Tab-separated table of C-alpha atoms and ligand atoms in Angstrom:
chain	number	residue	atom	x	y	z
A	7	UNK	CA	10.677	-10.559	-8.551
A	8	UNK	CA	10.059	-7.696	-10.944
A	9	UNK	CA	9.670	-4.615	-9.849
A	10	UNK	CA	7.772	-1.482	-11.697
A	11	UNK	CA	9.047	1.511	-10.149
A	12	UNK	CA	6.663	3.854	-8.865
A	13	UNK	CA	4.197	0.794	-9.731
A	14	UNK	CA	3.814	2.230	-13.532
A	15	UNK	CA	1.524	0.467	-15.547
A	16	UNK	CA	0.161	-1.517	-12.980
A	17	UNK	CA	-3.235	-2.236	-12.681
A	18	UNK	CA	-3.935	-2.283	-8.601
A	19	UNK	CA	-7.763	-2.935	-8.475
A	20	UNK	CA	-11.104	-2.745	-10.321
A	21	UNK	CA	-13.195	0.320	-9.961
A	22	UNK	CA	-16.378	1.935	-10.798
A	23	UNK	CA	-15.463	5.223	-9.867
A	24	UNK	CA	-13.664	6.594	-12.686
A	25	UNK	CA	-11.195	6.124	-15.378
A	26	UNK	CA	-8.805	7.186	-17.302
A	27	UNK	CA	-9.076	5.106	-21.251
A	28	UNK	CA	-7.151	6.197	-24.413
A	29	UNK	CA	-6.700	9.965	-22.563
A	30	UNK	CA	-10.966	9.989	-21.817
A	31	UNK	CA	-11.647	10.582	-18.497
A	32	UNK	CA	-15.223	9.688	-17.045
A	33	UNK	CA	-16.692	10.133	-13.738
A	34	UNK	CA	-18.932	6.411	-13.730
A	35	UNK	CA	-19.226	6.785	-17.118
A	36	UNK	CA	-19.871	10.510	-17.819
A	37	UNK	CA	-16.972	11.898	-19.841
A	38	UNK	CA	-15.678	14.955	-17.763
A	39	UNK	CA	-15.920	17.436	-21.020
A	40	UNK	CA	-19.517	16.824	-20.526
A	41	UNK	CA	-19.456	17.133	-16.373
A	42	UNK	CA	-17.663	20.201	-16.995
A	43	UNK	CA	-19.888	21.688	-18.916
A	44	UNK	CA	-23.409	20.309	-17.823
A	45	UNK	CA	-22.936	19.874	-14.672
A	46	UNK	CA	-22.363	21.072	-10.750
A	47	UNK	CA	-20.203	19.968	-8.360
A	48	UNK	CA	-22.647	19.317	-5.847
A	49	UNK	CA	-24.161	16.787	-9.091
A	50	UNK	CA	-20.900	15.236	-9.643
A	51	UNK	CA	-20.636	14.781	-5.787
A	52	UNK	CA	-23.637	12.892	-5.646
A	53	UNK	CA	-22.703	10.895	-9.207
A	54	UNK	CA	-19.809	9.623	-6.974
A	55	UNK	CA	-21.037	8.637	-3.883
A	56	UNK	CA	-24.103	7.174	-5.442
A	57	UNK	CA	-23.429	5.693	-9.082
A	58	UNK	CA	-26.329	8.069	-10.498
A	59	UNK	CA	-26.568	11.926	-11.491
A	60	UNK	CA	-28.907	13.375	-9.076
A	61	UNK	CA	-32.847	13.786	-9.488
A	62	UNK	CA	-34.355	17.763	-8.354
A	63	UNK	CA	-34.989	15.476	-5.015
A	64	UNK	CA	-32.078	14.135	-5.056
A	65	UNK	CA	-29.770	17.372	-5.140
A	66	UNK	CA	-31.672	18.937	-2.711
A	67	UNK	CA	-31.788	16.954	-0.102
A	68	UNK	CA	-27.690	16.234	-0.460
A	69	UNK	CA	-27.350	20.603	-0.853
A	70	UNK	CA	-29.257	19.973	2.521
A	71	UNK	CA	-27.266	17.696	3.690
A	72	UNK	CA	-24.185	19.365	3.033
A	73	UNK	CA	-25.298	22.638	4.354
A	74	UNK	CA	-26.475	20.940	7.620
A	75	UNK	CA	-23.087	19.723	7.947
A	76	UNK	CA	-20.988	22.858	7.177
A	77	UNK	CA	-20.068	24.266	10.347
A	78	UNK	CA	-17.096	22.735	12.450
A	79	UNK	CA	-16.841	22.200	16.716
A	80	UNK	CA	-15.932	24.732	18.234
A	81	UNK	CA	-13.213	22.555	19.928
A	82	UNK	CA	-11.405	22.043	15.819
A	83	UNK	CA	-11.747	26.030	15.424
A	84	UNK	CA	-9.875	26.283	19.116
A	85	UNK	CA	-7.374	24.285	17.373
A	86	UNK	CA	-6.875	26.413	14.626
A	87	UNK	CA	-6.391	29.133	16.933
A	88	UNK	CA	-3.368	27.809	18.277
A	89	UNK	CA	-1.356	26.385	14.650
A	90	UNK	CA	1.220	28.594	14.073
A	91	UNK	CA	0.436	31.155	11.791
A	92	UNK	CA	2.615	30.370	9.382
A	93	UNK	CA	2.089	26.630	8.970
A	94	UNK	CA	1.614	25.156	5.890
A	95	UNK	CA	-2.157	25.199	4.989
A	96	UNK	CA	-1.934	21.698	3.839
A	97	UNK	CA	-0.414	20.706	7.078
A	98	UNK	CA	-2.867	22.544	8.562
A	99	UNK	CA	-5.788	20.599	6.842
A	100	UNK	CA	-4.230	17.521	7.193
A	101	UNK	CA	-4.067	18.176	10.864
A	102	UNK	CA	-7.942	19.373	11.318
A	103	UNK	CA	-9.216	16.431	9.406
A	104	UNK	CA	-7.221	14.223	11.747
A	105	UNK	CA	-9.044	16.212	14.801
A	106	UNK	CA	-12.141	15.986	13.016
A	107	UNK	CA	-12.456	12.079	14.004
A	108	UNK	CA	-11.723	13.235	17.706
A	109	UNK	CA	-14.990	14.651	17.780
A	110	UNK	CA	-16.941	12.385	15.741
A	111	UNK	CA	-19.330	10.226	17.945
A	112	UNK	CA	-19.134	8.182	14.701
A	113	UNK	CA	-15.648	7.804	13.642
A	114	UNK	CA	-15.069	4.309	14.107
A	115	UNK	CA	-18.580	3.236	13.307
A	116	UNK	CA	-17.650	1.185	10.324
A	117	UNK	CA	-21.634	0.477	9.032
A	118	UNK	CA	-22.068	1.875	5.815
A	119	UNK	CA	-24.773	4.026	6.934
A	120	UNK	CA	-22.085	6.030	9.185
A	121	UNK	CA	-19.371	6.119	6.427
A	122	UNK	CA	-21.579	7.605	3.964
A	123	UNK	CA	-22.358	10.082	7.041
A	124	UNK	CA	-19.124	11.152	7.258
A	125	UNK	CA	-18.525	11.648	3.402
A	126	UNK	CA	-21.197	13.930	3.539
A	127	UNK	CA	-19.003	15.716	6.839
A	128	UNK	CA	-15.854	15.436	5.415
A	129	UNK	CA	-17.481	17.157	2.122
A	130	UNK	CA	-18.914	20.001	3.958
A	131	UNK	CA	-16.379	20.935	6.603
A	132	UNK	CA	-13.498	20.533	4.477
A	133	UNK	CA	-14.080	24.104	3.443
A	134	UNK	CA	-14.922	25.347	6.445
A	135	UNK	CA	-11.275	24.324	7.873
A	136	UNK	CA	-9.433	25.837	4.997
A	137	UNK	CA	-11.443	29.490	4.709
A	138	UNK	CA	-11.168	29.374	8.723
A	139	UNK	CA	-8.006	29.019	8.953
A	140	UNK	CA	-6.875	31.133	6.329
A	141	UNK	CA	-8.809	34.105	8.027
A	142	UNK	CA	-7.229	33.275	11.367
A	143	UNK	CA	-3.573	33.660	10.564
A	144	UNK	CA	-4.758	36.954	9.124
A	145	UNK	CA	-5.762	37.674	12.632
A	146	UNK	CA	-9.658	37.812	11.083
A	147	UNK	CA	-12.687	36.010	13.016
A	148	UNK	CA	-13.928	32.513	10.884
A	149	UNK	CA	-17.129	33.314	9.136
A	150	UNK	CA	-19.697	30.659	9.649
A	151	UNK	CA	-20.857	28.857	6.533
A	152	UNK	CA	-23.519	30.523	5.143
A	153	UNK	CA	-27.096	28.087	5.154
A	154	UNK	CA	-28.088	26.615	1.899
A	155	UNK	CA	-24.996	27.934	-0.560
A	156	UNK	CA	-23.396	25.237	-2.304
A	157	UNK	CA	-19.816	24.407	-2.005
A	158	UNK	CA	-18.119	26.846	-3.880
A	159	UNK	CA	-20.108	29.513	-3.098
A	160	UNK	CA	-19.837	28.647	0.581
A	161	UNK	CA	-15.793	28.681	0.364
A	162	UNK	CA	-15.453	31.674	-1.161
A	163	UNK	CA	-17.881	33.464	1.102
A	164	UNK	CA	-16.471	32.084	3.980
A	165	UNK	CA	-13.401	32.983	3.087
A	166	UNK	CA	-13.673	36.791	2.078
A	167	UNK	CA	-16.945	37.261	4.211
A	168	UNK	CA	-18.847	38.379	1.460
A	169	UNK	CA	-20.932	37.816	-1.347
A	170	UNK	CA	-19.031	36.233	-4.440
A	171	UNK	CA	-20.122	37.379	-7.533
A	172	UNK	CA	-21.826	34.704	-10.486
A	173	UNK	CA	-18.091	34.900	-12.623
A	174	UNK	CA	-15.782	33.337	-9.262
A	175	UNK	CA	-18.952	31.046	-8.469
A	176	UNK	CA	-19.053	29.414	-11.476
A	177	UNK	CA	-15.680	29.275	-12.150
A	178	UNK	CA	-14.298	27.945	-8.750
A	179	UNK	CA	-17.356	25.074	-9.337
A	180	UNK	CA	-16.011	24.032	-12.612
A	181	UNK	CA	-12.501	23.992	-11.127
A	182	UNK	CA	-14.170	21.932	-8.441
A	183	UNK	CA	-15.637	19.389	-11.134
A	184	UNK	CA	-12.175	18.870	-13.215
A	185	UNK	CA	-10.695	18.053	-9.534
A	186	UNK	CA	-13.023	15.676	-8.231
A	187	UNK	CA	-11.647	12.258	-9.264
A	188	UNK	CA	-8.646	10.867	-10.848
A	189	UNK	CA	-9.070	7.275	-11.172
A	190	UNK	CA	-5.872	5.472	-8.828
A	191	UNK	CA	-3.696	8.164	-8.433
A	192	UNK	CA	-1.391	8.602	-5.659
A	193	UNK	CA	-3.306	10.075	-2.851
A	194	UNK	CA	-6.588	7.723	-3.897
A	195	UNK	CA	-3.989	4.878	-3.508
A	196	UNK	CA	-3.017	6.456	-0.124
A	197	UNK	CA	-6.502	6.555	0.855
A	198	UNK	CA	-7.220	3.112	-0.083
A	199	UNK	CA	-4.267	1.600	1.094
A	200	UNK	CA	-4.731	3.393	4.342
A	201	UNK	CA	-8.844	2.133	5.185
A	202	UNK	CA	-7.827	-1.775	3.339
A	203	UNK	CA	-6.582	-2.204	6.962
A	204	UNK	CA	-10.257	-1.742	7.406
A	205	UNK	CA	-8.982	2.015	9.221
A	206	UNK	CA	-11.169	4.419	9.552
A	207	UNK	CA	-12.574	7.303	6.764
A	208	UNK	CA	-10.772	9.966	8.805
A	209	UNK	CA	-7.569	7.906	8.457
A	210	UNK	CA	-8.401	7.247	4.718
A	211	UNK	CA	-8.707	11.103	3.988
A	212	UNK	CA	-6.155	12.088	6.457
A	213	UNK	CA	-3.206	10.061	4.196
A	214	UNK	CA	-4.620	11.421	1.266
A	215	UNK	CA	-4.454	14.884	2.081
A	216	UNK	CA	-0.570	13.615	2.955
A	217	UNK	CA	0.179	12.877	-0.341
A	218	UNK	CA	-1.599	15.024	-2.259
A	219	UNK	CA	0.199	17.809	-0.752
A	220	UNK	CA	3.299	16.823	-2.412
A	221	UNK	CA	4.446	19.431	-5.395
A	222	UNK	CA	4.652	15.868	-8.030
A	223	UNK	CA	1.134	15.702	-7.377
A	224	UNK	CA	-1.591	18.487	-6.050
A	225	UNK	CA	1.102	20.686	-4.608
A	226	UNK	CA	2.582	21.327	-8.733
A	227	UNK	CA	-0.611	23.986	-8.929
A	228	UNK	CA	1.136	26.222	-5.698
A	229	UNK	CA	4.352	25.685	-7.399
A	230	UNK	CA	3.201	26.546	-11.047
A	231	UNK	CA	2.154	29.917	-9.641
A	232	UNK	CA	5.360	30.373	-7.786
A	233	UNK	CA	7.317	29.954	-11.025
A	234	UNK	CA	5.257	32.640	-12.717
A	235	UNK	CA	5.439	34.697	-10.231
A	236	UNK	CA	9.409	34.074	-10.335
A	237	UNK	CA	9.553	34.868	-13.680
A	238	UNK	CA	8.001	37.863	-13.297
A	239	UNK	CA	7.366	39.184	-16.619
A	240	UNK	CA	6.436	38.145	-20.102
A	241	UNK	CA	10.478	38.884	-21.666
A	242	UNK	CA	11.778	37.019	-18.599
A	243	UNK	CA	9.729	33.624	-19.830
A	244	UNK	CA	12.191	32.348	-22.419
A	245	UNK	CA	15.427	32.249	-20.679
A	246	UNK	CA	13.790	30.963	-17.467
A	247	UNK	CA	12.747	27.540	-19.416
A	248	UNK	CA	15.501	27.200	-21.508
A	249	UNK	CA	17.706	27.495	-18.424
A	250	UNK	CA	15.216	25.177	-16.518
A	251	UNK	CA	15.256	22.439	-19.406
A	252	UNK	CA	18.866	22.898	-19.754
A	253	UNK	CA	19.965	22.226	-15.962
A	254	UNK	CA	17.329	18.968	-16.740
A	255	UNK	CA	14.539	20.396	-14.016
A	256	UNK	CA	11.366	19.765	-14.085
A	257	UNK	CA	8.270	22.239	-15.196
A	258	UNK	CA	5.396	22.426	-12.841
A	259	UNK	CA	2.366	21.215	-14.339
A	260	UNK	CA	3.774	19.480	-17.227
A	261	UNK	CA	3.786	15.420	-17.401
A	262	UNK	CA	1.702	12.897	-16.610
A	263	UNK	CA	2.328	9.287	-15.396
A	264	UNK	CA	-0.829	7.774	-17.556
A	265	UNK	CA	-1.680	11.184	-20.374
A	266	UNK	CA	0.896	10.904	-22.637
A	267	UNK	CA	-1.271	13.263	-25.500
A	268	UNK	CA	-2.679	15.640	-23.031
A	269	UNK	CA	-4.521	15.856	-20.105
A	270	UNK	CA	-8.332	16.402	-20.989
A	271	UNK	CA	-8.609	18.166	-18.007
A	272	UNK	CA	-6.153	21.240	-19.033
A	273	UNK	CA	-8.026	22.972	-21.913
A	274	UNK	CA	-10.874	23.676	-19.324
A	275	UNK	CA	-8.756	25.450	-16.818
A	276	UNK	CA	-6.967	27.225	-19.661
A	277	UNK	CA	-10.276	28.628	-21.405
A	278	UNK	CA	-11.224	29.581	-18.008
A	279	UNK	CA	-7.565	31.388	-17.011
A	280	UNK	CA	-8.210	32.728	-20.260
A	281	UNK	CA	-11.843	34.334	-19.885
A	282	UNK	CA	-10.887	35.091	-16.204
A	283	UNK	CA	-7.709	37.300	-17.421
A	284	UNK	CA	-9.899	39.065	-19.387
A	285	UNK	CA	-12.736	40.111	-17.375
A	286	UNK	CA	-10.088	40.941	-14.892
A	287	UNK	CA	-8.438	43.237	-17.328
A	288	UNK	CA	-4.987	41.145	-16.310
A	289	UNK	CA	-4.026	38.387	-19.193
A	290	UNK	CA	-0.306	38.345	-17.790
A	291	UNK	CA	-0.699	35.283	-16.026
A	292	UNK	CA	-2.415	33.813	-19.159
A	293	UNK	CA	-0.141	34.919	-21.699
A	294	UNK	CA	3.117	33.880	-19.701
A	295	UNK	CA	1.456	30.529	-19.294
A	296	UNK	CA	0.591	30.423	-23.275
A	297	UNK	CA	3.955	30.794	-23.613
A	298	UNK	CA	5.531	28.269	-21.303
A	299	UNK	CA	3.571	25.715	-22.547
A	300	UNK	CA	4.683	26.720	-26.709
A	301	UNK	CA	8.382	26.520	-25.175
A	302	UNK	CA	7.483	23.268	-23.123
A	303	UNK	CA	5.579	21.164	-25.073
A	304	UNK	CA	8.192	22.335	-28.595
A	305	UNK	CA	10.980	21.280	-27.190
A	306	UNK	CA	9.927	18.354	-24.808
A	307	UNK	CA	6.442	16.896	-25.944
A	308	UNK	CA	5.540	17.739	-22.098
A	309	UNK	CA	1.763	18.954	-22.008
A	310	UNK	CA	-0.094	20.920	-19.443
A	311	UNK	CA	-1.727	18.979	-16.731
A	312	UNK	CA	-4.762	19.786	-14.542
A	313	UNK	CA	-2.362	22.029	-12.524
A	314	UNK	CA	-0.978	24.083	-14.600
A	315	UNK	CA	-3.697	26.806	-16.187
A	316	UNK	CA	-5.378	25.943	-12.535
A	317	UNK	CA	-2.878	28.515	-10.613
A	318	UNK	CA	-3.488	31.331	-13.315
A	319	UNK	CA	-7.155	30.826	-12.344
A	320	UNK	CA	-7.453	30.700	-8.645
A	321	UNK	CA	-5.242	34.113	-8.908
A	322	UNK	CA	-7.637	35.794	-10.724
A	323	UNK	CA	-9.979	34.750	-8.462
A	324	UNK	CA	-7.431	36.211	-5.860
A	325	UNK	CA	-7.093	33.287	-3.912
A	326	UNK	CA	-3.935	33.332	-2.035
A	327	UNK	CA	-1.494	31.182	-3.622
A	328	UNK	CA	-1.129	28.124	-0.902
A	329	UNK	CA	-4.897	27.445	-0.955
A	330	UNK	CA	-4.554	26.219	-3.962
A	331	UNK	CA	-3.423	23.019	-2.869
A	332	UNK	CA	-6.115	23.076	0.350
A	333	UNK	CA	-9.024	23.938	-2.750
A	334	UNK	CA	-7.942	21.024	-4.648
A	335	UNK	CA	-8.496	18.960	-1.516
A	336	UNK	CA	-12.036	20.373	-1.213
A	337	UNK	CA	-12.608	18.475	-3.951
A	338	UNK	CA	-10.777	15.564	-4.741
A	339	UNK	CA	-12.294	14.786	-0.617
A	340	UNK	CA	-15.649	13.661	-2.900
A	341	UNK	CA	-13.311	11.050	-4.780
A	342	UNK	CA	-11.479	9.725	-1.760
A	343	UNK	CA	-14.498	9.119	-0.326
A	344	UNK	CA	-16.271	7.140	-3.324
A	345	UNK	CA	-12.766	5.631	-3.413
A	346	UNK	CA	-13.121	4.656	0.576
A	347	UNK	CA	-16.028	3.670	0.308
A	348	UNK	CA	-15.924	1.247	-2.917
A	349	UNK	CA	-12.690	-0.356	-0.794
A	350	UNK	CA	-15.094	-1.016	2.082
A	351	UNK	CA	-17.732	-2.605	-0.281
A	352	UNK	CA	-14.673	-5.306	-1.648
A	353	UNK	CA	-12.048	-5.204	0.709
A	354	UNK	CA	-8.498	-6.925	0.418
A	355	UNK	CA	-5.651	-5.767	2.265
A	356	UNK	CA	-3.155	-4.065	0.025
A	357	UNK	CA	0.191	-5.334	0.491
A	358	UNK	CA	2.941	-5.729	-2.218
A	359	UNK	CA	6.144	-6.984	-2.180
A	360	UNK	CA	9.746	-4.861	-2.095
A	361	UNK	CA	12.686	-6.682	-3.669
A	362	UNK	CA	15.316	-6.616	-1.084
A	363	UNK	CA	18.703	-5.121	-2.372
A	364	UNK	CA	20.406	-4.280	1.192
A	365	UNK	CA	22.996	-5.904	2.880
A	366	UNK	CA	22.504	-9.857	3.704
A	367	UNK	CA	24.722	-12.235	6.191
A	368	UNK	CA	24.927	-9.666	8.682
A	369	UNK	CA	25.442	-10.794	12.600
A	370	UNK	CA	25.214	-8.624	15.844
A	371	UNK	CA	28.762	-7.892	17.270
A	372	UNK	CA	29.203	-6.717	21.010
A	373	UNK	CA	28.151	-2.722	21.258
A	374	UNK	CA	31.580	-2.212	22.290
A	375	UNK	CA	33.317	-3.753	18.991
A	376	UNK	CA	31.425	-1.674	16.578
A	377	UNK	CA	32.730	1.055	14.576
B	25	ACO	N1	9.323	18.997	-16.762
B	25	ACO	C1	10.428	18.540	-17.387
B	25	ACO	N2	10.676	17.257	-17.618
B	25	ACO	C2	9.734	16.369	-17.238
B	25	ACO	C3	8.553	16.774	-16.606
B	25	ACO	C4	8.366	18.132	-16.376
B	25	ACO	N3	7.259	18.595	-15.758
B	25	ACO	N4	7.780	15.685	-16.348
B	25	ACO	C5	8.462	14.646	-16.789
B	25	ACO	N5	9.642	15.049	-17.336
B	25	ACO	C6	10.686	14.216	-17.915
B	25	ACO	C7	11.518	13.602	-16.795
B	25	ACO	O1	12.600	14.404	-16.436
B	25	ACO	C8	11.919	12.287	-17.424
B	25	ACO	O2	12.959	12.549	-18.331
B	25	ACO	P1	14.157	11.471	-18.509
B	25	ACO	O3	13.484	10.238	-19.008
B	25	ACO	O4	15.059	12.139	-19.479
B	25	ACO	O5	14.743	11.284	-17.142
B	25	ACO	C9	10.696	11.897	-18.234
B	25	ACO	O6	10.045	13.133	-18.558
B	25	ACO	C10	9.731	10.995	-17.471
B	25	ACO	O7	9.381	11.663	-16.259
B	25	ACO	P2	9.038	10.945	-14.901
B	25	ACO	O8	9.185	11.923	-13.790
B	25	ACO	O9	9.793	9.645	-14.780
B	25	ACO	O10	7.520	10.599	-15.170
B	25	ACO	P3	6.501	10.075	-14.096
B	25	ACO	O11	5.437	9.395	-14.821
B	25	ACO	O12	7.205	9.348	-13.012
B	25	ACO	O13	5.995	11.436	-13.412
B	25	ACO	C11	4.904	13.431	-13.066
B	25	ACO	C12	4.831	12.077	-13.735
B	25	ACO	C13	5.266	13.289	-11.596
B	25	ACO	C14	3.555	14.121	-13.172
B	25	ACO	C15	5.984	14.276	-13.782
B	25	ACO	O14	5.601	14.525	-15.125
B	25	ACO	C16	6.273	15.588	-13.076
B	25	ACO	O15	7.075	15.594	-12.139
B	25	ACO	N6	5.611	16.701	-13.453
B	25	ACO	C17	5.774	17.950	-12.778
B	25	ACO	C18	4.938	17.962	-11.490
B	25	ACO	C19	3.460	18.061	-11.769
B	25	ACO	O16	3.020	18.875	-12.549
B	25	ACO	N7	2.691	17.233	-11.061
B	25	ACO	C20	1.230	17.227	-11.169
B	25	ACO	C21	0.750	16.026	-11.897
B	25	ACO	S1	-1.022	16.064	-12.097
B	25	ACO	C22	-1.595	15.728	-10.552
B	25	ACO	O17	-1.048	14.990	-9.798
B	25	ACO	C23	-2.763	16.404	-10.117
């Protein structure tokens, strides 16, 4: 047996979703510097479930769709009543898109007429759970989604209860775009691992959300922001990483397990934490960041990923720092789902192999004889 720890380099299954060649990333094709700039999220949405960027017909009847979809039972709201107020808001997700399935007359209807209905559910009330609840531990009423506003539109109203202005619209979509899909990466392979049983979407999503929370993966944009904020100041940057390298810890939002020359996602997020500190008249964030990544990349060849310049961005659009990890759920749930999906359409269970290295020989002694 050989084994590949943390299966690097392995090549797990064929997809048409997305990938990841010589440092490109495409959505089915489309490189994302072109998504980014050319396109919605509610388009990329569609380019994912469906193989093709949408017609005028096309978009409007999944903006319809989505809207339709947006608000959540009562019964998953009661729920969110009665989390503690200080739970994680991962947990928290991770939790209402469990319940979701509870009160889906379709959740186990494996056709592929249902699944795609639930993509569409999971799309549109993925939101809804996240602005809810974060209005709810603030002792605030949920605002209902608002008819006909695409997704990022819809989150941010939700969650402030008023109108966003153009800038945070278009800036939380783009963010949206550069999230959507990431080839196999860990919580993809969670989700696909989890419905190869031939489980259930809910189930899919639900162990995705479970790993993405984690701070190696979607969780490094909460912690990124939790360093800055630790650092505090611009003078304070330069002994923090040097100490950091020096005890050998790691840098939130640096590395990559397949970008080894940069990920193409990064100078997106950083143009936009850049434009954002500006009109915001507040380029701390920015500048620190500048900064860390001059120290990081000089002395370890460790670039920024997608989650780095992505915290200095959702603060300036004064999103509280652990929705981050919730808003990169809002979108990656459009990959899982194409993922989930694409699994159904080819299914093989997905079952490897662990080398055992425990003890061997072993027999059972009386209970009384044991140490
Ligand atoms: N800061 C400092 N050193 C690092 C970092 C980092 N961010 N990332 C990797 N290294 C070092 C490791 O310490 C290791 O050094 P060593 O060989 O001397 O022991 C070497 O680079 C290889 O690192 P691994 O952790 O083995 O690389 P792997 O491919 O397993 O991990 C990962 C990739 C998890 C992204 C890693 O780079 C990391 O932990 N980064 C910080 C967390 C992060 O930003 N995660 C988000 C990734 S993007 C996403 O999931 C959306």
């Amino acid at each position: 047996m050989t084994v590949t720890k943390g299966l690097e380099g392995i090549v797990a299954t064929t997809s048409s979703v997305s990938s990841i060649i010589d440092g490109v990333l495409t959505y089915r094709g489309y490189d994302i510097d072109d998504l980014a700039v050319n396109a919605t999220y509610e388009e990329v949405v569609h380019l994912l479930w469906y193989g093709k960027l949408p017609n005028k017909a096309e978009l409007d009847k999944l903006h319809t769709e989505l809207s339709a979809n947006a608000a959540v039972s009562q019964q998953v709201i009661d729920q969110l009543r009665a989390y503690p107020k200080d739970a994680n808001s991962m947990a928290v997700l991770r939790t209402a898109v469990s319940a979701l399935a509870l009160f889906d007359e379709e959740a186990n209807d494996m056709s592929l007429e249902a699944n795609y209905r639930k993509a569409i559910r999971l799309q549109a009330q993925l939101p809804t759970i996240v602005a809810a609840f974060a209005r709810i531990r603030q002792g605030l009423e949920p605002v209902a989604p608002k008819l006909n506003a695409a997704v990022a539109e819809n989150f941010l109203y939700m969650l402030t209860g008023k109108a966003p202005d153009k800038v945070a619209i278009e800036a939380l979509d783009k963010a949206l775009v550069l999230h959507a899909d990431h080839e196999l990466n860990a919580s993809t392979f969670a989700a696909r691992v989890t419905v190869a049983t031939l489980s259930d979407m809910y189930s899919g999503v639900t162990s995705a959300i479970g790993a993405l929370r984690g701070p190696l993966h979607g969780g490094a944009n909460e912690e990124v922001m939790a360093m800055l904020e630790e650092i505090g100041d611009m003078d304070n940057v330069e002994r923090y990483i040097q100490d950091k390298l020096d005890n050998k810890e790691k840098i939130m939002g640096f590395g990559h397990r397949v970008y080894k020359n940069g990920d193409p996602r990064a100078k997106h997020l950083q143009k936009m934490s850049y434009e954002l500190g500006k009109l915001t008249n507040n380029m701390k964030w920015y500048e620190m960041s500048v900064k860390i990544e001059e120290m990081v990349t000089g002395m370890k060849g460790l670039k920024p990923n997608v989650d780095f310049y992505s915290a200095s961005v959702y603060t300036a659009l004064e999103i509280p720092r652990d929705l981050f990890t919730p808003i990169f759920a809002i979108s990656r749930v459009s990959g899982w789902t194409a993922h989930i999906l694409e699994q159904y359409e080819n299914n093989r269970l997905i079952r490897p192999r662990a080398e055992y290295v425990g003890p061997t020989d072993q027999k059972v002694v009386p209970i009384a004889q044991r140490a």
